[in-house]
Amino acid sequence: MKAPPEPFATASLYNPHYPRRCGQALDQALQFTPAYHSWRSFDIGIESGVFSRLASFSALTKEDLRTHGPQGFVPHGRSIPEGLASGEIELATTSGTTGDQVENVWYQPWWNRSEAASWQLNSHACGADLGNHREAILTSPWCAGVPCENGFLTKEQRTLGRFLYLCERSDPSQWPNALMNRMVDELNCFGPQVLEANPSFLGKLSRHIITNGLRVRSPALIVLTYEFPSILHLRIIRQAFDSPLASSYGSTETGYVFMECEAGRMHQVTESCHVDFLPLSPDQGGPKRGRLLVTTFDNPWRSLVRFDTGDIVRLNSGAPCPCGRHEGLTLTSVEGRLVNLTLTPGNRLVTQGEVDRALSEVPGIVEYQVIQTEQSAYTARFVIGPNETTPPTGAVREAIQAIYGPAATITPEPVTSIAPDPPGKYRLVKSLIPIDPSLFLDDQFAPREKNTQR
Ligand SMILES: [Zn+2]
């Protein structure tokens, strides 16, 4: 049996209470939560230190969440039917593809605390006096809001307390101009302090604002979430709005995990979760590039330990962040989802972030989608801006070739629009051939297979 790895968390700085909170989260799972019953025999014991203890377990997957169901992750014998009946909790189904959906217990006070903790990591959010603010939300209505794919809803039908959902349609490539004009009018009248947006959706609205010379009132803060923000999105959003932008990283399952500070790096929300970092092997971009496993703190309705978020990130290296925050992990970037990974013909992993940085350098492009169709074949679909006349086909090919190498066959394909996958999620990069990302982890840090196989 291999020696236990020295977890990355050991090298991070935390507040004095943090290790104890990690231990409480782990003990609550092992001792009082049904889904972790089979994990107990893998516990290497408290004398090993909590970070090493955590690292000795396998990862928790969405499949595990489905296998045990929401009740399996409720600690201390609380009853979901009773919680639902009293109104203390709700059930929320995540909006993945059908085979990927998970039913989650939604406990609003815990979510609110996690969100408020994330605000502390960005000075613009701190200064905006958030908590009881007006907020506009622009994302797929199937993720948050009220869907209506035929016809339109009134503003009242899209308002929930202090939240206004700007859009009831999930495909921005089909938004009529009148709908985008309505969004601008509503931003101007409603005057939200925060606009929370899917970057693809807000990118589309921003292009409409710029192209038509519209005036829009900028909120105190724009929080980008739900999806990987492309450099192209950020660029056009900055042209349309004066607001500071902050990327927020988390999920329905985990709450808020990282928040972008005013200096542009992502800081761990150490008040509400612990993060284990699993580096990729050195020939695949490790040890600075890797995957995340999240353990949540103090949710009385959900015990989550080492949950695999399904993303690749890059750790901050070199100097500490100039903002002065130093607790927990700091990321230079989120590199994209595992399902958006591609491979070079020589089997090197390519993240969405790599493709994005390359294509954002090609002048004239406003949207793109790169699809690996075979081991060495890639189609690069792209949309050019309204003032462009000649598609930069050669430059697109060169940018993609530089990533995938001379053995790659690149097919640039100018298109007029790119639609998201249902239920409104863009996949800017994807592979049609299956990729098992677990094969690319550094063996020293790879989690054990399953906590049930002994
Ligand atoms: Zn910072």
Tab-separated table of C-alpha atoms in Angstrom, residues 106 110-112 114-115 118 225 248-258 269 272-273 294 296 299 302 304 307 309:
chain	number	residue	atom	x	y	z
A	106	TRP	CA	-31.907	23.274	-0.424
A	110	TRP	CA	-26.933	27.965	4.801
A	111	TRP	CA	-26.821	29.150	1.191
A	112	ASN	CA	-27.168	32.766	2.304
A	114	SER	CA	-22.094	30.856	2.158
A	115	GLU	CA	-22.900	33.665	-0.283
A	118	SER	CA	-17.958	34.924	-0.491
A	225	THR	CA	-21.416	32.612	-12.408
A	248	SER	CA	-18.016	33.483	-8.438
A	249	TYR	CA	-17.347	29.760	-8.425
A	250	GLY	CA	-19.555	27.191	-6.759
A	251	SER	CA	-22.527	24.957	-7.361
A	252	THR	CA	-25.945	23.991	-6.083
A	253	GLU	CA	-24.291	21.094	-4.252
A	254	THR	CA	-21.375	22.974	-2.662
A	255	GLY	CA	-22.536	26.572	-2.193
A	256	TYR	CA	-19.885	29.237	-2.792
A	257	VAL	CA	-16.353	27.788	-3.097
A	258	PHE	CA	-14.189	30.535	-4.658
A	269	VAL	CA	-14.429	30.709	0.769
A	272	SER	CA	-18.037	27.644	4.320
A	273	CYS	CA	-15.894	24.909	2.812
A	294	VAL	CA	-15.078	20.196	-1.797
A	296	THR	CA	-18.825	21.776	3.139
A	299	ASN	CA	-25.032	22.597	6.698
A	302	ARG	CA	-26.413	18.228	3.874
A	304	LEU	CA	-20.812	16.740	1.746
A	307	PHE	CA	-17.322	16.175	-3.580
A	309	THR	CA	-16.848	19.495	-8.674
